[in-house]
Coordinates of C-alpha atoms and ligand atoms in Angstrom, one line a residue:
X1 CA 47.2 110.9 181.5
X2 CA 50.9 111.0 182.4
X3 CA 53.2 108.8 180.3
X4 CA 54.4 105.6 181.9
X5 CA 58.2 105.6 182.4
X6 CA 60.2 102.4 182.0
X7 CA 63.8 101.8 183.0
X8 CA 66.5 99.3 182.1
X9 CA 66.5 96.1 184.2
X10 CA 70.0 95.4 185.4
X11 CA 70.8 92.9 188.2
X12 CA 67.1 92.9 189.2
X13 CA 67.0 96.7 189.6
X14 CA 65.1 99.1 187.4
X15 CA 67.7 101.8 186.5
X16 CA 67.7 104.8 184.2
X17 CA 70.2 104.9 181.3
X18 CA 73.6 106.3 182.2
X19 CA 73.0 109.0 179.6
X20 CA 69.8 110.0 181.3
X21 CA 68.2 110.1 177.8
X22 CA 64.9 108.5 176.9
X23 CA 62.7 107.9 173.8
X24 CA 59.0 107.6 173.3
X25 CA 57.1 104.5 172.2
X26 CA 54.2 105.6 170.1
X27 CA 51.0 103.9 169.0
X28 CA 51.2 103.5 165.2
X29 CA 47.4 103.7 164.9
X30 CA 47.1 106.9 166.8
X31 CA 50.2 109.0 167.2
X32 CA 48.8 111.1 170.0
X33 CA 48.8 108.0 172.1
X34 CA 52.2 107.6 173.8
X35 CA 52.6 104.0 175.1
X36 CA 55.6 104.8 177.3
X37 CA 59.0 106.5 177.7
X38 CA 62.0 104.1 177.6
X39 CA 65.7 104.6 178.3
X40 CA 68.2 105.3 175.5
X41 CA 71.0 103.1 176.5
X42 CA 74.6 103.0 175.3
X43 CA 77.8 100.9 175.8
X44 CA 78.0 101.8 179.5
X45 CA 74.5 100.4 180.2
X46 CA 75.4 97.3 178.2
X47 CA 78.6 96.8 180.2
X48 CA 76.5 97.1 183.5
X49 CA 74.0 94.5 182.2
X50 CA 76.8 92.1 181.1
X51 CA 78.4 92.4 184.5
X52 CA 75.1 91.6 186.2
X53 CA 74.5 88.6 183.8
X54 CA 78.0 87.3 184.4
X55 CA 77.5 87.5 188.2
X56 CA 74.2 85.7 188.0
X57 CA 75.6 83.0 185.8
X58 CA 77.7 81.6 188.6
X59 CA 74.6 80.3 190.4
X60 CA 72.1 80.0 187.6
X61 CA 74.3 77.5 185.7
X62 CA 74.4 75.3 188.8
X63 CA 70.6 75.4 189.4
X64 CA 69.3 72.0 188.2
X65 CA 67.7 72.3 184.8
X66 CA 64.3 70.9 186.0
X67 CA 64.3 73.7 188.6
X68 CA 65.1 76.3 185.9
X69 CA 62.3 74.7 183.9
X70 CA 59.7 75.1 186.7
X71 CA 60.2 78.9 186.5
X72 CA 59.4 78.7 182.7
X73 CA 56.4 76.6 183.4
X74 CA 55.1 79.2 185.9
X75 CA 55.9 81.9 183.4
X76 CA 53.6 80.1 180.9
X77 CA 50.8 79.9 183.6
X78 CA 51.1 83.6 184.5
X79 CA 51.3 84.7 180.8
X80 CA 48.0 82.7 180.3
X81 CA 46.4 84.8 183.0
X82 CA 47.7 88.0 181.6
X83 CA 47.2 87.2 177.9
X84 CA 44.5 89.7 177.2
X85 CA 46.3 92.6 178.8
X86 CA 49.6 91.8 177.2
X87 CA 47.9 91.4 173.8
X88 CA 46.3 94.9 174.2
X89 CA 49.6 96.4 175.2
X90 CA 51.2 94.8 172.1
X91 CA 48.5 96.1 169.7
X92 CA 48.9 99.5 171.2
X93 CA 52.7 99.6 170.5
X94 CA 52.9 97.5 167.4
X95 CA 49.6 97.9 165.6
X96 CA 48.6 94.4 164.6
X97 CA 45.0 93.4 165.3
X98 CA 44.1 91.9 168.6
X99 CA 43.5 88.4 167.3
X100 CA 47.1 88.4 166.1
X101 CA 48.6 89.9 169.3
X102 CA 46.7 87.2 171.3
X103 CA 48.5 84.7 169.0
X104 CA 51.8 86.4 169.6
X105 CA 51.4 86.1 173.4
X106 CA 50.2 82.5 172.9
X107 CA 53.4 81.7 171.0
X108 CA 55.3 82.8 174.1
X109 CA 53.1 80.6 176.3
X110 CA 53.7 77.6 174.0
X111 CA 57.4 78.2 174.0
X112 CA 57.4 78.5 177.8
X113 CA 55.7 75.0 178.1
X114 CA 57.8 73.5 175.4
X115 CA 61.1 74.7 176.9
X116 CA 59.9 73.8 180.5
X117 CA 59.6 70.2 179.2
X118 CA 63.2 70.4 177.9
X119 CA 64.4 70.9 181.5
X120 CA 63.9 67.2 182.0
X121 CA 65.4 66.3 178.6
X122 CA 68.3 68.3 177.4
X123 CA 69.4 64.9 176.0
X124 CA 73.0 64.1 175.2
X125 CA 74.4 60.9 173.9
X126 CA 76.1 57.8 175.3
X127 CA 78.2 55.8 172.9
X128 CA 80.6 52.9 173.1
X129 CA 84.3 53.7 173.5
X130 CA 86.8 52.0 171.1
X131 CA 88.8 51.0 174.1
X132 CA 88.0 48.5 176.8
X133 CA 86.9 49.7 180.2
X134 CA 86.2 53.2 179.0
X135 CA 82.9 55.0 179.0
X136 CA 82.0 57.8 176.5
X137 CA 79.2 60.3 176.5
X138 CA 78.4 63.8 175.4
X139 CA 76.6 66.4 177.7
X140 CA 75.2 69.8 177.1
X141 CA 76.9 72.7 178.9
X142 CA 75.6 76.3 179.0
X143 CA 77.3 78.8 176.8
X144 CA 77.5 81.7 179.3
X145 CA 76.1 85.2 178.9
X146 CA 74.0 85.4 175.8
X147 CA 73.1 88.7 174.0
X148 CA 69.8 89.1 172.2
X149 CA 68.7 91.7 169.7
X150 CA 65.0 91.6 168.6
X151 CA 62.8 93.1 165.8
X152 CA 59.5 94.8 166.3
X153 CA 57.1 92.5 164.4
X154 CA 56.7 89.7 167.0
X155 CA 57.5 91.7 170.1
X156 CA 56.8 88.9 172.6
X157 CA 57.1 85.7 170.6
X158 CA 60.6 86.4 169.3
X159 CA 62.1 87.4 172.6
X160 CA 60.5 84.2 174.1
X161 CA 62.1 82.1 171.4
X162 CA 65.5 83.5 172.4
X163 CA 65.1 83.8 176.2
X164 CA 63.4 80.5 177.2
X165 CA 65.7 78.0 175.5
X166 CA 68.7 80.1 176.7
X167 CA 67.4 80.0 180.3
X168 CA 66.6 76.3 180.4
X169 CA 70.1 75.5 179.2
X170 CA 71.6 77.5 182.1
X171 CA 72.6 80.7 180.4
X172 CA 72.1 84.3 181.6
X173 CA 70.9 86.9 179.2
X174 CA 70.7 90.5 178.2
X175 CA 68.1 91.5 175.6
X176 CA 67.7 94.7 173.6
X177 CA 64.1 95.0 172.4
X178 CA 63.3 96.8 169.1
X179 CA 63.0 100.5 169.7
X180 CA 59.4 100.5 168.3
X181 CA 58.1 97.7 170.6
X182 CA 60.0 97.5 173.9
X183 CA 56.9 97.2 176.2
X184 CA 56.1 93.6 175.2
X185 CA 59.7 92.5 176.1
X186 CA 59.2 94.3 179.5
X187 CA 55.9 92.4 180.0
X188 CA 57.6 89.1 179.2
X189 CA 60.6 89.7 181.5
X190 CA 58.3 91.0 184.3
X191 CA 56.4 87.7 184.0
X192 CA 59.7 85.7 184.3
X193 CA 60.5 87.7 187.5
X194 CA 57.1 87.2 188.9
X195 CA 57.5 83.4 188.2
X196 CA 60.7 83.5 190.4
X197 CA 63.6 84.2 188.1
X198 CA 66.5 85.3 190.2
X199 CA 67.9 88.9 189.7
X200 CA 70.5 89.3 187.0
X201 CA 69.5 86.2 185.1
X202 CA 67.7 88.3 182.4
X203 CA 68.6 92.0 181.9
X204 CA 66.9 94.5 179.6
X205 CA 68.8 97.3 177.9
X206 CA 66.4 99.4 175.8
X207 CA 67.5 101.7 173.0
X208 CA 68.7 102.0 169.4
X209 CA 70.7 99.6 167.3
X210 CA 74.1 101.3 166.8
X211 CA 74.3 102.6 170.4
X212 CA 72.7 99.8 172.4
X213 CA 72.8 96.8 170.1
X214 CA 76.3 97.0 168.6
X215 CA 78.1 97.0 172.1
X216 CA 76.3 93.8 173.0
X217 CA 77.8 92.1 170.0
X218 CA 81.4 93.2 170.7
X219 CA 81.4 92.9 174.5
X220 CA 84.1 90.3 175.3
X221 CA 82.0 88.7 178.1
X222 CA 79.0 88.0 175.8
X223 CA 79.6 84.5 174.6
X224 CA 76.8 84.1 172.0
X225 CA 74.6 86.4 170.0
X226 CA 71.1 85.8 168.8
X227 CA 69.8 88.4 166.3
X228 CA 66.5 88.6 164.4
X229 CA 66.0 91.5 162.0
X230 CA 66.9 92.7 158.5
X231 CA 69.7 91.1 156.4
X232 CA 71.4 94.5 156.2
X233 CA 71.8 94.7 160.0
X234 CA 72.4 91.0 160.3
X235 CA 75.4 91.3 158.1
X236 CA 76.9 94.0 160.4
X237 CA 76.1 91.9 163.5
X238 CA 77.4 88.7 162.0
X239 CA 80.7 90.3 160.9
X240 CA 81.2 91.9 164.3
X241 CA 80.5 88.5 166.1
X242 CA 82.8 86.7 163.7
X243 CA 85.7 89.0 164.6
X244 CA 85.7 87.3 168.0
X245 CA 84.6 83.9 166.8
X246 CA 81.3 84.2 168.7
X247 CA 78.5 81.8 167.9
X248 CA 75.9 84.0 166.3
X249 CA 72.4 83.1 165.2
X250 CA 71.0 85.3 162.4
X251 CA 67.3 85.1 161.5
X252 CA 66.7 87.6 158.7
X253 CA 64.6 88.7 155.8
X254 CA 62.4 86.8 153.3
X255 CA 60.6 87.1 150.0
X256 CA 58.3 84.2 150.3
X257 CA 56.4 82.6 147.4
X258 CA 53.1 80.9 147.3
X259 CA 52.6 78.7 144.2
X260 CA 49.0 78.1 143.1
X261 CA 48.6 75.3 140.5
X262 CA 45.6 74.9 138.2
X263 CA 44.4 71.9 140.3
X264 CA 44.3 73.8 143.6
X265 CA 41.3 74.4 145.7
X266 CA 41.0 78.1 144.7
X267 CA 38.8 79.1 147.6
X268 CA 41.4 77.7 150.0
X269 CA 44.3 79.3 148.2
X270 CA 42.5 82.7 148.2
X271 CA 42.0 82.5 152.0
X272 CA 45.7 81.6 152.3
X273 CA 46.8 84.4 150.1
X274 CA 44.8 87.1 151.9
X275 CA 46.1 85.9 155.3
X276 CA 49.6 85.3 154.1
X277 CA 50.0 88.7 152.3
X278 CA 48.0 91.0 154.5
X279 CA 48.1 89.4 158.0
X280 CA 50.3 91.5 160.3
X281 CA 50.0 94.1 157.5
X282 CA 52.6 92.1 155.5
X283 CA 55.2 92.8 158.2
X284 CA 56.2 89.2 158.8
X285 CA 59.5 87.7 157.8
X286 CA 57.3 84.8 156.4
X287 CA 54.7 87.1 154.7
X288 CA 53.5 85.9 151.3
X289 CA 55.0 88.6 149.1
X290 CA 55.0 86.7 145.7
X291 CA 52.1 84.6 144.4
X292 CA 53.1 82.4 141.5
X293 CA 49.9 81.5 139.6
X294 CA 49.4 78.9 137.0
X295 CA 48.3 80.7 133.9
X296 CA 45.1 78.7 133.6
X297 CA 43.7 80.1 136.9
X298 CA 45.6 83.4 137.0
X299 CA 42.8 85.6 135.7
X300 CA 40.2 84.2 138.0
X301 CA 42.5 84.2 141.0
X302 CA 43.7 87.7 140.4
X303 CA 40.2 89.1 140.1
X304 CA 39.0 87.4 143.3
X305 CA 42.2 88.4 145.3
X306 CA 41.8 92.1 144.3
X307 CA 38.2 92.0 145.4
X308 CA 39.2 90.5 148.8
X309 CA 42.1 93.0 149.2
X310 CA 39.9 96.0 148.5
X311 CA 37.3 94.7 151.0
X312 CA 39.8 94.4 153.9
X313 CA 38.8 96.6 156.8
X314 CA 41.9 98.6 157.8
X315 CA 42.1 100.5 161.1
X316 CA 43.1 100.5 164.8
X317 CA 43.8 96.9 165.8
X318 CA 42.3 97.5 169.2
X319 CA 38.9 97.8 167.5
X320 CA 37.9 94.3 166.6
X321 CA 35.9 95.3 163.5
X322 CA 39.2 95.8 161.7
X323 CA 41.2 93.1 160.0
X324 CA 44.5 94.8 159.2
X325 CA 46.3 97.4 161.4
X326 CA 48.8 100.1 160.5
X327 CA 52.4 99.8 159.4
X328 CA 54.8 100.2 162.3
X329 CA 56.2 103.6 161.5
X330 CA 56.7 106.3 158.8
X331 CA 59.9 104.6 157.6
X332 CA 57.9 101.4 156.7
X333 CA 55.3 103.6 154.9
X334 CA 58.2 105.2 153.0
X335 CA 59.5 101.8 152.0
X336 CA 56.1 100.6 150.8
X337 CA 55.6 103.8 148.8
X338 CA 59.1 103.5 147.4
X339 CA 58.5 99.9 146.2
X340 CA 55.2 100.9 144.6
X341 CA 57.1 103.5 142.6
X342 CA 59.8 101.0 141.6
X343 CA 57.2 98.4 140.6
X344 CA 55.2 100.8 138.5
X345 CA 58.3 102.1 136.8
X346 CA 59.4 98.5 136.1
X347 CA 56.1 97.9 134.3
X348 CA 54.1 96.0 136.9
X349 CA 50.3 96.7 136.9
X350 CA 49.0 98.2 140.1
X351 CA 45.6 96.6 140.6
X352 CA 44.6 98.1 144.0
X353 CA 46.1 100.1 146.9
X354 CA 49.5 101.5 146.4
X355 CA 49.2 104.4 148.7
X356 CA 49.0 105.6 152.3
X357 CA 45.5 105.9 153.8
X358 CA 45.0 109.4 155.0
X359 CA 41.2 110.0 155.3
X360 CA 39.5 110.3 158.7
X361 CA 40.9 108.2 161.5
X362 CA 43.6 106.9 159.2
X363 CA 45.2 110.3 159.2
X364 CA 46.3 109.8 162.8
X365 CA 48.5 106.8 162.1
X366 CA 50.6 105.0 159.5
X367 CA 48.1 103.1 157.5
X368 CA 48.8 101.7 154.0
X369 CA 46.2 100.2 151.6
X370 CA 46.4 96.5 150.8
X371 CA 48.3 96.5 147.5
X372 CA 48.3 94.0 144.6
X373 CA 50.6 94.1 141.5
X374 CA 50.1 91.8 138.5
X375 CA 52.3 91.3 135.4
X376 CA 55.3 91.0 137.6
X377 CA 58.3 89.1 136.1
X378 CA 60.8 87.3 138.3
X379 CA 63.7 89.6 137.7
X380 CA 61.8 92.8 138.7
X381 CA 62.9 94.4 142.0
X382 CA 59.4 94.0 143.4
X383 CA 59.8 90.3 142.9
X384 CA 63.3 90.1 144.4
X385 CA 63.5 92.5 147.4
X386 CA 61.7 92.4 150.7
X387 CA 59.1 95.2 151.1
X388 CA 57.8 94.3 154.6
X389 CA 54.4 95.9 154.0
X390 CA 51.0 94.9 152.6
X391 CA 52.2 94.6 149.0
X392 CA 51.9 91.4 147.0
X393 CA 53.2 90.6 143.5
X394 CA 51.5 88.2 141.1
X395 CA 53.7 86.2 138.7
X396 CA 52.5 83.7 136.1
X397 CA 53.9 80.3 135.4
X398 CA 53.2 77.4 133.0
X399 CA 54.3 74.4 135.1
X400 CA 55.3 73.4 138.5
X401 CA 58.9 73.2 137.4
X402 CA 58.8 76.8 136.2
X403 CA 57.1 77.9 139.4
X404 CA 59.8 76.3 141.6
X405 CA 62.5 77.9 139.5
X406 CA 60.8 81.3 140.0
X407 CA 60.3 80.7 143.7
X408 CA 64.0 79.8 144.1
X409 CA 65.3 82.6 142.0
X410 CA 65.9 85.1 144.9
X411 CA 68.5 85.7 147.5
X412 CA 66.3 84.7 150.4
X413 CA 65.1 81.2 151.5
X414 CA 62.7 81.4 154.4
X415 CA 59.1 80.2 153.7
X416 CA 57.3 78.7 150.7
X417 CA 53.8 77.3 150.0
X418 CA 52.3 75.1 147.3
X419 CA 48.5 74.8 146.6
X420 CA 47.8 71.7 144.7
X421 CA 45.7 68.5 145.2
X422 CA 48.4 66.4 143.5
X423 CA 50.5 64.4 146.0
X424 CA 53.3 63.9 143.5
X425 CA 53.6 67.7 143.0
X426 CA 53.5 68.2 146.7
X427 CA 56.5 65.9 147.4
X428 CA 58.4 67.3 144.4
X429 CA 57.9 70.8 145.9
X430 CA 58.9 69.7 149.4
X431 CA 62.1 68.4 147.8
X432 CA 63.0 71.2 145.4
X433 CA 61.9 74.5 147.1
X434 CA 65.0 76.2 148.6
X435 CA 63.6 77.3 151.9
X436 CA 63.7 76.5 155.6
X437 CA 59.9 76.1 155.6
X438 CA 57.5 74.6 153.1
X439 CA 53.7 74.5 153.5
X440 CA 51.4 72.4 151.4
X441 CA 47.9 73.8 151.1
X442 CA 48.5 76.4 153.7
X443 CA 50.0 79.9 153.4
X444 CA 53.6 80.9 154.0
X445 CA 52.9 82.0 157.6
X446 CA 51.9 79.9 160.6
X447 CA 55.0 78.4 162.2
X448 CA 54.6 76.2 165.3
X449 CA 57.1 76.6 168.2
X450 CA 58.2 73.0 168.4
X451 CA 59.5 72.8 164.8
X452 CA 62.8 74.4 163.6
X453 CA 62.3 77.9 162.4
X454 CA 64.7 79.7 160.1
X455 CA 65.9 79.9 156.5
X456 CA 68.6 79.2 154.0
X457 CA 70.6 81.5 151.7
X458 CA 70.5 85.2 152.9
X459 CA 67.7 84.5 155.4
X460 CA 69.9 82.8 157.9
X461 CA 73.4 81.5 158.7
X462 CA 72.4 77.9 159.4
X463 CA 71.0 78.1 162.9
X464 CA 67.4 77.5 163.8
X465 CA 65.1 78.9 166.5
X466 CA 62.2 76.8 167.9
X467 CA 62.3 73.2 168.8
X468 CA 65.5 71.4 169.5
X469 CA 67.4 73.7 167.1
X470 CA 67.3 76.4 169.8
X471 CA 68.6 74.0 172.4
X472 CA 71.5 73.2 170.1
X473 CA 72.3 76.9 169.8
X474 CA 72.2 77.7 173.5
X475 CA 74.2 74.8 174.7
X476 CA 77.7 73.6 173.8
X477 CA 78.6 70.0 173.6
X478 CA 81.2 68.5 176.0
X479 CA 82.5 65.0 175.2
X480 CA 83.3 63.1 178.4
X481 CA 85.5 60.0 178.5
X482 CA 85.8 58.0 181.8
X483 CA 88.6 55.5 181.7
X484 CA 88.2 52.8 184.4
X485 CA 90.9 50.5 183.1
X486 CA 93.5 51.9 185.5
X487 CA 96.1 52.1 182.7
X488 CA 97.1 54.5 179.9
X489 CA 95.0 53.6 176.9
X490 CA 95.7 55.5 173.6
X491 CA 92.9 56.1 171.2
X492 CA 93.7 55.2 167.6
X493 CA 97.0 53.7 168.7
X494 CA 96.4 50.8 171.1
Ligands
LIG501 P1 66.3 95.8 161.9 O1 67.4 95.0 161.3 O2 66.2 97.2 161.5 O3 66.4 95.8 163.5 C1 66.5 94.6 164.2 C2 67.1 94.9 165.6 O4 68.5 95.2 165.3 C3 66.6 96.1 166.3 O5 66.5 95.8 167.7 C4 67.6 97.2 166.0 O6 67.6 98.2 167.1 C5 68.9 96.4 166.0 N1 70.0 97.0 165.3 C6 70.0 98.0 164.3 N2 71.2 98.3 164.0 C7 72.1 97.6 164.7 C8 73.5 97.5 164.8 N3 74.3 98.2 164.0 N4 74.0 96.6 165.7 C9 73.2 95.9 166.5 N5 71.9 95.9 166.5 C10 71.3 96.8 165.6 O7 65.0 95.0 161.6 P2 63.5 95.4 162.0 O8 63.0 96.5 161.1 O9 63.3 95.5 163.5 O10 62.7 94.0 161.6 C11 62.3 93.7 160.3 C12 63.2 92.7 159.7 O11 63.3 91.6 160.5 C13 62.7 92.2 158.3 O12 63.8 92.1 157.4 C14 62.2 90.8 158.7 O13 62.2 89.9 157.6 C15 63.2 90.4 159.7 N6 62.6 89.3 160.6 C16 63.1 88.1 160.4 C17 62.6 87.0 161.2 C18 63.2 85.6 161.1 O14 63.1 84.9 162.0 N7 63.8 85.3 160.0 C19 61.6 87.3 162.1 C20 61.1 88.5 162.2 C21 61.6 89.6 161.4

């Protein structure tokens, strides 16, 4: 079968990269399966895409928001029809199992409907003026051309979190998908076009970070940047944006803790731990990578978790008998392997997994065994640093207070969870856990699109995706004063 060839989308036209170079998108479950060939773009392609987005902005910003929203609503309808096909495409390029890629497409559908509703809201404020015969209000204005840089782990959901609020606010966009998962962004943007999005309003520039991502951040006509990815790259992006005072939303790494107290429903906590730690092969920014166990239940919980981890069926996500897919690429396998070595050297006990799976069909992809470490202490690197693989660390505590201190004792602050039946403990945890998200009696993963999503400390720089937080990022406030007194009135003076 010949390899499907994809081009950049610039001003509504599919065009090859100026360099003429391409790269291959491979199936991480079966390397012999090439998903597609994509353009390797550089600063010249970015400049073309920015020019197209700038030209389209002239009319898109004046299109009434409810009309812009109708396109998003139709996008939601068409995505619903194509959900199964797009989920299969995503499993092929990203690896996570079909039930999860269906969820990823569903997240884009939910975001489409939510942001379509925003087209008839985009609320501002009216407020009294301090002066007579004067009217005061604030309205939302679009920002202009927005540049977006996406990671590979939620290949359709994350681009939809960025594109849909930006579009309903009247901005035009260029997006660089992650090099491992460009097809899902293509599917998303193709759907927007089929729903009636005018040419140039969204442009795609595929390629690698330093060549195709960095020029988006520094281009003078790009007015805002939205980045999701590692804290390491986020720091580079944030500093480059700051040099030109560009609004820049950074959504980055996590080292998320689940606390299980002695009064918890252990069956429920176990289900949550397995899903939180090994769902998406641990490759979620919100993955449960530390489980802080009260010492009274630690032994029982540990034994049962290890049994569940060992029993997980790992394989090609397109085959629905499997519960966990591959890691995205060799680099992620190397990272997981590296952290297993570090944890072992630091004195943590490897209870299961800890290695790449290489027997039979596993040899054709990048599979890693579900891995559990016990005897982890809060200062170990395995308890501090993001692995982004199916590796979970068990830490013991003697009280909720101690557990919260351990949960907070890291540089990240994305998601947290507490399992307890005690309402007083629940509210103390909600108050004291330093994180953008806290779940009670549910794992650290499972965000819904109409609530703010993001974290504190080194996870983010204060912005939020999802809900109205996204509308705040993609619009800029204009305060409007209408003086109908027919004379000069001076605020603070008259
Ligand atoms: P990454 O930082 O390696 O890459 C993210 C994107 O940045 C890619 O598109 C990449 O091409 C681009 N990039 C790389 N170098 C660049 C540069 N110099 N300039 C501009 N762009 C550049 O991250 P990844 O491996 O794709 O994703 C995994 C990371 O993303 C994890 O740390 C995870 O926690 C994080 N993540 C965070 C969230 C969140 O919302 N907080 C969500 C998903 C993933």
